[in-house]
């Protein structure tokens, strides 16, 4: 095993220390590297014409006292490991020869930092000539990963001297590692008045090292976006390694040179009643103290740069000025913003509620003061569409002209701003009446009397029994005003022939109309027929159609009988007889004061036979 280890080691020697006495040549490596707690092997190669008579291993005490201490002795008869040394129980020595090359190897188990020292191999021959070689054992231990700590207070660009940016620490390294600072991947080098790097090394009780490095800089505003980190470089047996800390960004303080104001909501028009937030922000860090002024008066606030204006009005329109104060630099910066609060005043219609004479003309105007362009339109219930414009012309007034006119004003660019106002236009004249009647089977007749005119007419209903001429009480009268007059409604259950009369009057004149309701007989069921003016023609048409249908039916039956396809009992003949009509059928007659038409529906009492074929 020893010979297999020695052969490649001889080839790889970097620098050999040779000392020759007589015929003894000893060769050793200048340095052997080993990790802490690992096993170290220190070879010693020597050349003799005959076997060595004695081999001794020494070590030197570290420090100023370079005394040699023997740790191993060997001759042809004896092998001694010094019990009193630091290496008792931790070393073994092997001997071998290969191709006339003789060697001895010192093995040290569980290497400690105190083993970093010089080891000496001395070889004697039979002539008592000797030779020796020296090797220094170098111990390594990889440090921990670097830990970077940021100064959280921030650094001002106004500082004239370098300020502490961060510190970097590595622990348990050996030998001493190196720390390099980087900014955006570029290494930082000390520079007078700009960059300072302070390092300190602490030897721990274990002998391992703790290295601390502090970075000091004079910063500029652009450094707030820079990436900083530290890198540790350390040696290991046969190599140089490195490790980086995690990256950091530093906090840079710089004075405010510009103030910007903004409002919320930002992209829409402001109207009266809105809530507006004003923001004042500077381009410095940290944000300074802000004050807001409007019309040379300072507005209350906490200095944070945010002000809330609730329920704004047009008086809040104007220029708002924000002033920042930086106590560190004792500087002030100002900015401003203009705010416009839009409005739409109450709508004014002239003239207001107006009474016109018939055939009179009228001009209506509708106006509303607004901070924005407006759209104006007129509406009336019986108009198919609106009339656009703030002026409305009415010509040749009639009762159809009367009614409620509504003017609507809106701001199309700000739809929330809108309003409307209505005016009543009345047309002076005596009442003009229209009477209507509606009914359903077995239900009371509903009579409606509608009167136009101004002053608003009074409506009076009278009912009388046509057979006796006695008045009948009028019950459940409902009257209500409309835009153009008044309407009155009553409900009548006609158990006998009645006359209903509606009279409307005002200070200018009177108008009246009447309806006649008579009991009549129905062919099949008891019904009530109401016929206002001109309604009798419809009833006559219905009766004629019914008679035609009966005639057609009789013709069909006669044709079937002649062909022998209609059975007629034992006698061969069948009488077709109508059902008897009710004796309680009602006759209804409607009359008008201006024109009168009567329609009589009379039932047939008794049986009538169908024609016999």
GROMACS .gro file of N, CA and C in nm, residues 305-451:
model
  441
  305UNK      N    1  -4.998   6.478   0.245
  305UNK     CA    2  -5.014   6.499   0.101
  305UNK      C    3  -5.147   6.454   0.046
  306UNK      N    4  -5.246   6.424   0.134
  306UNK     CA    5  -5.377   6.382   0.088
  306UNK      C    6  -5.483   6.469   0.156
  307UNK      N    7  -5.571   6.528   0.072
  307UNK     CA    8  -5.682   6.608   0.123
  307UNK      C    9  -5.810   6.560   0.059
  308UNK      N   10  -5.917   6.552   0.139
  308UNK     CA   11  -6.047   6.505   0.091
  308UNK      C   12  -6.146   6.621   0.101
  309UNK      N   13  -6.206   6.656  -0.014
  309UNK     CA   14  -6.307   6.761  -0.019
  309UNK      C   15  -6.442   6.694  -0.042
  310UNK      N   16  -6.531   6.709   0.054
  310UNK     CA   17  -6.662   6.645   0.045
  310UNK      C   18  -6.768   6.746   0.003
  311UNK      N   19  -6.866   6.695  -0.075
  311UNK     CA   20  -6.980   6.775  -0.117
  311UNK      C   21  -6.935   6.909  -0.177
  312UNK      N   22  -6.852   6.902  -0.280
  312UNK     CA   23  -6.795   7.023  -0.338
  312UNK      C   24  -6.902   7.105  -0.409
  313UNK      N   25  -6.878   7.232  -0.417
  313UNK     CA   26  -6.966   7.324  -0.489
  313UNK      C   27  -6.882   7.402  -0.589
  314UNK      N   28  -6.951   7.489  -0.667
  314UNK     CA   29  -6.879   7.566  -0.768
  314UNK      C   30  -6.779   7.662  -0.705
  315UNK      N   31  -6.801   7.696  -0.577
  315UNK     CA   32  -6.707   7.785  -0.510
  315UNK      C   33  -6.574   7.717  -0.481
  316UNK      N   34  -6.572   7.583  -0.493
  316UNK     CA   35  -6.447   7.509  -0.473
  316UNK      C   36  -6.364   7.503  -0.600
  317UNK      N   37  -6.412   7.561  -0.708
  317UNK     CA   38  -6.334   7.564  -0.833
  317UNK      C   39  -6.222   7.665  -0.819
  318UNK      N   40  -6.107   7.631  -0.875
  318UNK     CA   41  -5.994   7.723  -0.870
  318UNK      C   42  -5.862   7.648  -0.869
  319UNK      N   43  -5.756   7.718  -0.832
  319UNK     CA   44  -5.620   7.663  -0.831
  319UNK      C   45  -5.580   7.627  -0.688
  320UNK      N   46  -5.534   7.503  -0.673
  320UNK     CA   47  -5.487   7.455  -0.543
  320UNK      C   48  -5.335   7.445  -0.549
  321UNK      N   49  -5.268   7.502  -0.450
  321UNK     CA   50  -5.122   7.505  -0.446
  321UNK      C   51  -5.071   7.419  -0.332
  322UNK      N   52  -4.974   7.333  -0.365
  322UNK     CA   53  -4.913   7.244  -0.265
  322UNK      C   54  -4.768   7.286  -0.247
  323UNK      N   55  -4.727   7.294  -0.121
  323UNK     CA   56  -4.590   7.334  -0.088
  323UNK      C   57  -4.527   7.225  -0.001
  324UNK      N   58  -4.407   7.182  -0.041
  324UNK     CA   59  -4.335   7.081   0.038
  324UNK      C   60  -4.218   7.147   0.111
  325UNK      N   61  -4.191   7.094   0.230
  325UNK     CA   62  -4.078   7.144   0.309
  325UNK      C   63  -3.993   7.026   0.353
  326UNK      N   64  -3.862   7.031   0.318
  326UNK     CA   65  -3.768   6.927   0.356
  326UNK      C   66  -3.683   6.979   0.471
  327UNK      N   67  -3.705   6.928   0.594
  327UNK     CA   68  -3.631   6.980   0.709
  327UNK      C   69  -3.481   6.951   0.704
  328UNK      N   70  -3.442   6.845   0.631
  328UNK     CA   71  -3.300   6.811   0.626
  328UNK      C   72  -3.222   6.911   0.542
  329UNK      N   73  -3.281   6.953   0.431
  329UNK     CA   74  -3.212   7.048   0.344
  329UNK      C   75  -3.268   7.190   0.358
  330UNK      N   76  -3.377   7.204   0.436
  330UNK     CA   77  -3.440   7.334   0.459
  330UNK      C   78  -3.480   7.399   0.326
  331UNK      N   79  -3.540   7.316   0.236
  331UNK     CA   80  -3.581   7.366   0.105
  331UNK      C   81  -3.732   7.352   0.090
  332UNK      N   82  -3.790   7.440   0.007
  332UNK     CA   83  -3.933   7.438  -0.022
  332UNK      C   84  -3.953   7.428  -0.173
  333UNK      N   85  -4.054   7.349  -0.211
  333UNK     CA   86  -4.089   7.331  -0.352
  333UNK      C   87  -4.241   7.342  -0.363
  334UNK      N   88  -4.290   7.405  -0.471
  334UNK     CA   89  -4.433   7.425  -0.488
  334UNK      C   90  -4.483   7.362  -0.618
  335UNK      N   91  -4.611   7.326  -0.615
  335UNK     CA   92  -4.680   7.277  -0.734
  335UNK      C   93  -4.826   7.317  -0.725
  336UNK      N   94  -4.898   7.310  -0.836
  336UNK     CA   95  -5.038   7.353  -0.834
  336UNK      C   96  -5.119   7.270  -0.932
  337UNK      N   97  -5.253   7.274  -0.913
  337UNK     CA   98  -5.345   7.206  -1.002
  337UNK      C   99  -5.477   7.284  -1.001
  338UNK      N  100  -5.542   7.286  -1.116
  338UNK     CA  101  -5.670   7.354  -1.127
  338UNK      C  102  -5.786   7.256  -1.122
  339UNK      N  103  -5.892   7.292  -1.049
  339UNK     CA  104  -6.010   7.207  -1.036
  339UNK      C  105  -6.133   7.288  -1.077
  340UNK      N  106  -6.218   7.228  -1.160
  340UNK     CA  107  -6.343   7.291  -1.201
  340UNK      C  108  -6.460   7.204  -1.156
  341UNK      N  109  -6.547   7.262  -1.077
  341UNK     CA  110  -6.667   7.193  -1.030
  341UNK      C  111  -6.784   7.238  -1.119
  342UNK      N  112  -6.840   7.146  -1.194
  342UNK     CA  113  -6.947   7.179  -1.288
  342UNK      C  114  -7.083   7.176  -1.219
  343UNK      N  115  -7.177   7.251  -1.277
  343UNK     CA  116  -7.307   7.266  -1.212
  343UNK      C  117  -7.415   7.289  -1.318
  344UNK      N  118  -7.538   7.267  -1.275
  344UNK     CA  119  -7.657   7.299  -1.355
  344UNK      C  120  -7.758   7.361  -1.259
  345UNK      N  121  -7.789   7.489  -1.279
  345UNK     CA  122  -7.881   7.558  -1.189
  345UNK      C  123  -8.024   7.511  -1.210
  346UNK      N  124  -8.112   7.559  -1.120
  346UNK     CA  125  -8.254   7.526  -1.133
  346UNK      C  126  -8.308   7.582  -1.265
  347UNK      N  127  -8.399   7.505  -1.323
  347UNK     CA  128  -8.456   7.543  -1.453
  347UNK      C  129  -8.563   7.652  -1.433
  348UNK      N  130  -8.558   7.751  -1.520
  348UNK     CA  131  -8.655   7.861  -1.517
  348UNK      C  132  -8.735   7.858  -1.647
  349UNK      N  133  -8.868   7.847  -1.634
  349UNK     CA  134  -8.957   7.849  -1.751
  349UNK      C  135  -9.041   7.977  -1.743
  350UNK      N  136  -9.045   8.052  -1.849
  350UNK     CA  137  -9.127   8.174  -1.854
  350UNK      C  138  -9.213   8.172  -1.981
  351UNK      N  139  -9.339   8.215  -1.967
  351UNK     CA  140  -9.405   8.240  -1.838
  351UNK      C  141  -9.437   8.109  -1.769
  352UNK      N  142  -9.472   8.118  -1.639
  352UNK     CA  143  -9.509   7.998  -1.566
  352UNK      C  144  -9.655   7.964  -1.598
  353UNK      N  145  -9.725   7.898  -1.507
  353UNK     CA  146  -9.862   7.854  -1.536
  353UNK      C  147  -9.942   7.969  -1.598
  354UNK      N  148 -10.000   7.941  -1.717
  354UNK     CA  149 -10.061   8.046  -1.796
  354UNK      C  150 -10.200   8.005  -1.843
  355UNK      N  151 -10.292   8.106  -1.850
  355UNK     CA  152 -10.426   8.085  -1.904
  355UNK      C  153 -10.436   8.163  -2.035
  356UNK      N  154 -10.473   8.092  -2.143
  356UNK     CA  155 -10.484   8.152  -2.275
  356UNK      C  156 -10.630   8.162  -2.317
  357UNK      N  157 -10.659   8.261  -2.399
  357UNK     CA  158 -10.787   8.265  -2.467
  357UNK      C  159 -10.776   8.180  -2.593
  358UNK      N  160 -10.886   8.132  -2.636
  358UNK     CA  161 -10.885   8.051  -2.758
  358UNK      C  162 -10.835   8.136  -2.876
  359UNK      N  163 -10.754   8.070  -2.961
  359UNK     CA  164 -10.690   8.131  -3.078
  359UNK      C  165 -10.574   8.222  -3.042
  360UNK      N  166 -10.537   8.226  -2.913
  360UNK     CA  167 -10.424   8.311  -2.872
  360UNK      C  168 -10.292   8.235  -2.894
  361UNK      N  169 -10.182   8.309  -2.918
  361UNK     CA  170 -10.047   8.251  -2.933
  361UNK      C  171  -9.969   8.267  -2.804
  362UNK      N  172  -9.867   8.178  -2.785
  362UNK     CA  173  -9.784   8.184  -2.664
  362UNK      C  174  -9.643   8.135  -2.696
  363UNK      N  175  -9.544   8.205  -2.639
  363UNK     CA  176  -9.404   8.163  -2.651
  363UNK      C  177  -9.351   8.126  -2.513
  364UNK      N  178  -9.306   7.999  -2.498
  364UNK     CA  179  -9.247   7.951  -2.372
  364UNK      C  180  -9.096   7.943  -2.389
  365UNK      N  181  -9.021   7.988  -2.288
  365UNK     CA  182  -8.874   7.978  -2.289
  365UNK      C  183  -8.830   7.901  -2.166
  366UNK      N  184  -8.726   7.820  -2.185
  366UNK     CA  185  -8.672   7.735  -2.079
  366UNK      C  186  -8.521   7.756  -2.072
  367UNK      N  187  -8.472   7.796  -1.958
  367UNK     CA  188  -8.329   7.825  -1.943
  367UNK      C  189  -8.278   7.771  -1.810
  368UNK      N  190  -8.150   7.731  -1.810
  368UNK     CA  191  -8.081   7.689  -1.688
  368UNK      C  192  -7.933   7.722  -1.704
  369UNK      N  193  -7.879   7.791  -1.606
  369UNK     CA  194  -7.738   7.828  -1.610
  369UNK      C  195  -7.651   7.706  -1.581
  370UNK      N  196  -7.551   7.681  -1.666
  370UNK     CA  197  -7.465   7.563  -1.651
  370UNK      C  198  -7.323   7.599  -1.691
  371UNK      N  199  -7.230   7.523  -1.634
  371UNK     CA  200  -7.089   7.542  -1.669
  371UNK      C  201  -7.050   7.467  -1.794
  372UNK      N  202  -7.142   7.385  -1.847
  372UNK     CA  203  -7.115   7.305  -1.967
  372UNK      C  204  -7.230   7.324  -2.065
  373UNK      N  205  -7.209   7.295  -2.193
  373UNK     CA  206  -7.318   7.304  -2.291
  373UNK      C  207  -7.433   7.211  -2.253
  374UNK      N  208  -7.557   7.260  -2.276
  374UNK     CA  209  -7.675   7.183  -2.238
  374UNK      C  210  -7.758   7.145  -2.358
  375UNK      N  211  -7.845   7.049  -2.336
  375UNK     CA  212  -7.942   7.001  -2.436
  375UNK      C  213  -8.080   7.020  -2.376
  376UNK      N  214  -8.171   7.089  -2.449
  376UNK     CA  215  -8.303   7.122  -2.397
  376UNK      C  216  -8.410   7.062  -2.488
  377UNK      N  217  -8.513   7.003  -2.426
  377UNK     CA  218  -8.624   6.944  -2.502
  377UNK      C  219  -8.753   6.962  -2.423
  378UNK      N  220  -8.866   6.975  -2.499
  378UNK     CA  221  -9.000   6.990  -2.441
  378UNK      C  222  -9.077   6.860  -2.460
  379UNK      N  223  -9.163   6.827  -2.359
  379UNK     CA  224  -9.244   6.706  -2.364
  379UNK      C  225  -9.388   6.740  -2.327
  380UNK      N  226  -9.482   6.666  -2.389
  380UNK     CA  227  -9.624   6.670  -2.351
  380UNK      C  228  -9.679   6.531  -2.370
  381UNK      N  229  -9.771   6.491  -2.282
  381UNK     CA  230  -9.816   6.352  -2.280
  381UNK      C  231  -9.872   6.306  -2.414
  382UNK      N  232  -9.945   6.393  -2.486
  382UNK     CA  233 -10.007   6.349  -2.610
  382UNK      C  234  -9.922   6.379  -2.733
  383UNK      N  235  -9.794   6.413  -2.712
  383UNK     CA  236  -9.704   6.436  -2.826
  383UNK      C  237  -9.634   6.305  -2.863
  384UNK      N  238  -9.622   6.277  -2.991
  384UNK     CA  239  -9.551   6.153  -3.031
  384UNK      C  240  -9.400   6.162  -3.007
  385UNK      N  241  -9.343   6.279  -3.006
  385UNK     CA  242  -9.199   6.293  -2.983
  385UNK      C  243  -9.170   6.430  -2.922
  386UNK      N  244  -9.049   6.444  -2.871
  386UNK     CA  245  -9.011   6.568  -2.804
  386UNK      C  246  -8.982   6.679  -2.906
  387UNK      N  247  -8.987   6.801  -2.856
  387UNK     CA  248  -8.952   6.918  -2.935
  387UNK      C  249  -8.823   6.975  -2.877
  388UNK      N  250  -8.718   6.983  -2.960
  388UNK     CA  251  -8.586   7.024  -2.913
  388UNK      C  252  -8.574   7.176  -2.923
  389UNK      N  253  -8.510   7.233  -2.821
  389UNK     CA  254  -8.486   7.376  -2.820
  389UNK      C  255  -8.537   7.438  -2.691
  390UNK      N  256  -8.479   7.549  -2.654
  390UNK     CA  257  -8.522   7.611  -2.528
  390UNK      C  258  -8.641   7.704  -2.546
  391UNK      N  259  -8.686   7.724  -2.672
  391UNK     CA  260  -8.803   7.808  -2.699
  391UNK      C  261  -8.912   7.721  -2.763
  392UNK      N  262  -9.036   7.732  -2.709
  392UNK     CA  263  -9.151   7.657  -2.762
  392UNK      C  264  -9.259   7.757  -2.803
  393UNK      N  265  -9.301   7.751  -2.929
  393UNK     CA  266  -9.404   7.841  -2.983
  393UNK      C  267  -9.537   7.766  -2.991
  394UNK      N  268  -9.644   7.824  -2.933
  394UNK     CA  269  -9.779   7.769  -2.939
  394UNK      C  270  -9.866   7.868  -3.016
  395UNK      N  271  -9.936   7.820  -3.120
  395UNK     CA  272 -10.018   7.906  -3.204
  395UNK      C  273 -10.165   7.861  -3.197
  396UNK      N  274 -10.257   7.963  -3.209
  396UNK     CA  275 -10.401   7.938  -3.219
  396UNK      C  276 -10.449   7.841  -3.111
  397UNK      N  277 -10.438   7.883  -2.988
  397UNK     CA  278 -10.470   7.796  -2.875
  397UNK      C  279 -10.611   7.742  -2.885
  398UNK      N  280 -10.624   7.614  -2.854
  398UNK     CA  281 -10.754   7.546  -2.845
  398UNK      C  282 -10.749   7.457  -2.722
  399UNK      N  283 -10.862   7.386  -2.702
  399UNK     CA  284 -10.863   7.295  -2.587
  399UNK      C  285 -10.754   7.188  -2.602
  400UNK      N  286 -10.717   7.152  -2.723
  400UNK     CA  287 -10.609   7.055  -2.741
  400UNK      C  288 -10.475   7.112  -2.700
  401UNK      N  289 -10.465   7.244  -2.697
  401UNK     CA  290 -10.339   7.307  -2.656
  401UNK      C  291 -10.317   7.294  -2.505
  402UNK      N  292 -10.429   7.291  -2.430
  402UNK     CA  293 -10.419   7.287  -2.284
  402UNK      C  294 -10.349   7.160  -2.238
  403UNK      N  295 -10.279   7.169  -2.125
  403UNK     CA  296 -10.212   7.053  -2.068
  403UNK      C  297 -10.085   7.091  -1.995
  404UNK      N  298 -10.012   6.987  -1.954
  404UNK     CA  299  -9.887   7.004  -1.879
  404UNK      C  300  -9.769   6.995  -1.976
  405UNK      N  301  -9.688   7.099  -1.979
  405UNK     CA  302  -9.569   7.102  -2.063
  405UNK      C  303  -9.445   7.090  -1.974
  406UNK      N  304  -9.357   6.998  -2.010
  406UNK     CA  305  -9.236   6.972  -1.929
  406UNK      C  306  -9.112   7.005  -2.011
  407UNK      N  307  -9.027   7.088  -1.952
  407UNK     CA  308  -8.898   7.121  -2.015
  407UNK      C  309  -8.788   7.044  -1.942
  408UNK      N  310  -8.707   6.970  -2.015
  408UNK     CA  311  -8.596   6.893  -1.958
  408UNK      C  312  -8.464   6.948  -2.012
  409UNK      N  313  -8.372   6.976  -1.919
  409UNK     CA  314  -8.239   7.026  -1.955
  409UNK      C  315  -8.136   6.926  -1.903
  410UNK      N  316  -8.042   6.888  -1.989
  410UNK     CA  317  -7.938   6.794  -1.947
  410UNK      C  318  -7.804   6.835  -2.007
  411UNK      N  319  -7.697   6.785  -1.940
  411UNK     CA  320  -7.560   6.804  -1.989
  411UNK      C  321  -7.514   6.669  -2.042
  412UNK      N  322  -7.500   6.657  -2.172
  412UNK     CA  323  -7.469   6.527  -2.230
  412UNK      C  324  -7.330   6.479  -2.193
  413UNK      N  325  -7.236   6.569  -2.172
  413UNK     CA  326  -7.100   6.527  -2.134
  413UNK      C  327  -7.092   6.487  -1.987
  414UNK      N  328  -7.195   6.519  -1.909
  414UNK     CA  329  -7.200   6.482  -1.768
  414UNK      C  330  -7.346   6.447  -1.737
  415UNK      N  331  -7.389   6.325  -1.772
  415UNK     CA  332  -7.531   6.290  -1.765
  415UNK      C  333  -7.595   6.307  -1.628
  416UNK      N  334  -7.514   6.307  -1.520
  416UNK     CA  335  -7.573   6.325  -1.388
  416UNK      C  336  -7.631   6.464  -1.369
  417UNK      N  337  -7.586   6.558  -1.451
  417UNK     CA  338  -7.641   6.694  -1.443
  417UNK      C  339  -7.762   6.702  -1.535
  418UNK      N  340  -7.883   6.698  -1.476
  418UNK     CA  341  -8.005   6.710  -1.553
  418UNK      C  342  -8.115   6.757  -1.459
  419UNK      N  343  -8.218   6.816  -1.519
  419UNK     CA  344  -8.332   6.863  -1.440
  419UNK      C  345  -8.449   6.892  -1.531
  420UNK      N  346  -8.566   6.910  -1.472
  420UNK     CA  347  -8.684   6.939  -1.551
  420UNK      C  348  -8.779   7.025  -1.471
  421UNK      N  349  -8.865   7.097  -1.544
  421UNK     CA  350  -8.969   7.178  -1.481
  421UNK      C  351  -9.091   7.177  -1.571
  422UNK      N  352  -9.210   7.174  -1.507
  422UNK     CA  353  -9.335   7.167  -1.580
  422UNK      C  354  -9.419   7.292  -1.556
  423UNK      N  355  -9.495   7.330  -1.658
  423UNK     CA  356  -9.590   7.442  -1.646
  423UNK      C  357  -9.726   7.395  -1.699
  424UNK      N  358  -9.832   7.451  -1.639
  424UNK     CA  359  -9.968   7.418  -1.680
  424UNK      C  360 -10.020   7.528  -1.771
  425UNK      N  361 -10.063   7.489  -1.890
  425UNK     CA  362 -10.124   7.583  -1.984
  425UNK      C  363 -10.274   7.551  -1.992
  426UNK      N  364 -10.356   7.650  -1.956
  426UNK     CA  365 -10.501   7.633  -1.961
  426UNK      C  366 -10.557   7.724  -2.069
  427UNK      N  367 -10.665   7.679  -2.134
  427UNK     CA  368 -10.732   7.757  -2.238
  427UNK      C  369 -10.870   7.796  -2.188
  428UNK      N  370 -10.895   7.926  -2.180
  428UNK     CA  371 -11.020   7.979  -2.125
  428UNK      C  372 -11.135   7.954  -2.223
  429UNK      N  373 -11.251   7.911  -2.168
  429UNK     CA  374 -11.369   7.889  -2.251
  429UNK      C  375 -11.473   7.811  -2.175
  430UNK      N  376 -11.596   7.809  -2.229
  430UNK     CA  377 -11.702   7.735  -2.161
  430UNK      C  378 -11.676   7.586  -2.177
  431UNK      N  379 -11.739   7.506  -2.088
  431UNK     CA  380 -11.712   7.362  -2.091
  431UNK      C  381 -11.748   7.297  -2.224
  432UNK      N  382 -11.675   7.193  -2.255
  432UNK     CA  383 -11.703   7.110  -2.371
  432UNK      C  384 -11.706   6.966  -2.321
  433UNK      N  385 -11.827   6.905  -2.339
  433UNK     CA  386 -11.852   6.777  -2.271
  433UNK      C  387 -11.837   6.661  -2.369
  434UNK      N  388 -11.794   6.547  -2.316
  434UNK     CA  389 -11.796   6.418  -2.386
  434UNK      C  390 -11.835   6.313  -2.285
  435UNK      N  391 -11.942   6.235  -2.317
  435UNK     CA  392 -11.993   6.133  -2.225
  435UNK      C  393 -11.971   5.996  -2.287
  436UNK      N  394 -11.922   5.903  -2.209
  436UNK     CA  395 -11.897   5.766  -2.255
  436UNK      C  396 -11.963   5.669  -2.159
  437UNK      N  397 -11.998   5.551  -2.210
  437UNK     CA  398 -12.057   5.447  -2.126
  437UNK      C  399 -11.990   5.315  -2.158
  438UNK      N  400 -11.960   5.236  -2.057
  438UNK     CA  401 -11.903   5.102  -2.073
  438UNK      C  402 -11.974   5.008  -1.979
  439UNK      N  403 -11.993   4.884  -2.023
  439UNK     CA  404 -12.055   4.785  -1.934
  439UNK      C  405 -12.015   4.646  -1.977
  440UNK      N  406 -12.033   4.551  -1.884
  440UNK     CA  407 -12.015   4.409  -1.910
  440UNK      C  408 -12.143   4.338  -1.868
  441UNK      N  409 -12.164   4.220  -1.917
  441UNK     CA  410 -12.286   4.146  -1.884
  441UNK      C  411 -12.299   4.128  -1.734
  442UNK      N  412 -12.423   4.149  -1.684
  442UNK     CA  413 -12.456   4.130  -1.543
  442UNK      C  414 -12.378   4.221  -1.451
  443UNK      N  415 -12.323   4.330  -1.503
  443UNK     CA  416 -12.251   4.424  -1.419
  443UNK      C  417 -12.308   4.564  -1.439
  444UNK      N  418 -12.285   4.654  -1.341
  444UNK     CA  419 -12.337   4.791  -1.355
  444UNK      C  420 -12.274   4.863  -1.475
  445UNK      N  421 -12.348   4.962  -1.524
  445UNK     CA  422 -12.301   5.044  -1.635
  445UNK      C  423 -12.214   5.155  -1.576
  446UNK      N  424 -12.092   5.174  -1.632
  446UNK     CA  425 -12.001   5.280  -1.590
  446UNK      C  426 -12.016   5.398  -1.685
  447UNK      N  427 -12.054   5.513  -1.630
  447UNK     CA  428 -12.072   5.635  -1.709
  447UNK      C  429 -11.961   5.732  -1.676
  448UNK      N  430 -11.900   5.789  -1.779
  448UNK     CA  431 -11.790   5.885  -1.763
  448UNK      C  432 -11.825   6.014  -1.835
  449UNK      N  433 -11.810   6.124  -1.763
  449UNK     CA  434 -11.835   6.256  -1.821
  449UNK      C  435 -11.707   6.337  -1.814
  450UNK      N  436 -11.651   6.372  -1.929
  450UNK     CA  437 -11.525   6.447  -1.936
  450UNK      C  438 -11.554   6.586  -1.989
  451UNK      N  439 -11.511   6.687  -1.914
  451UNK     CA  440 -11.540   6.826  -1.952
  451UNK      C  441 -11.411   6.904  -1.965
   0.00000   0.00000   0.00000
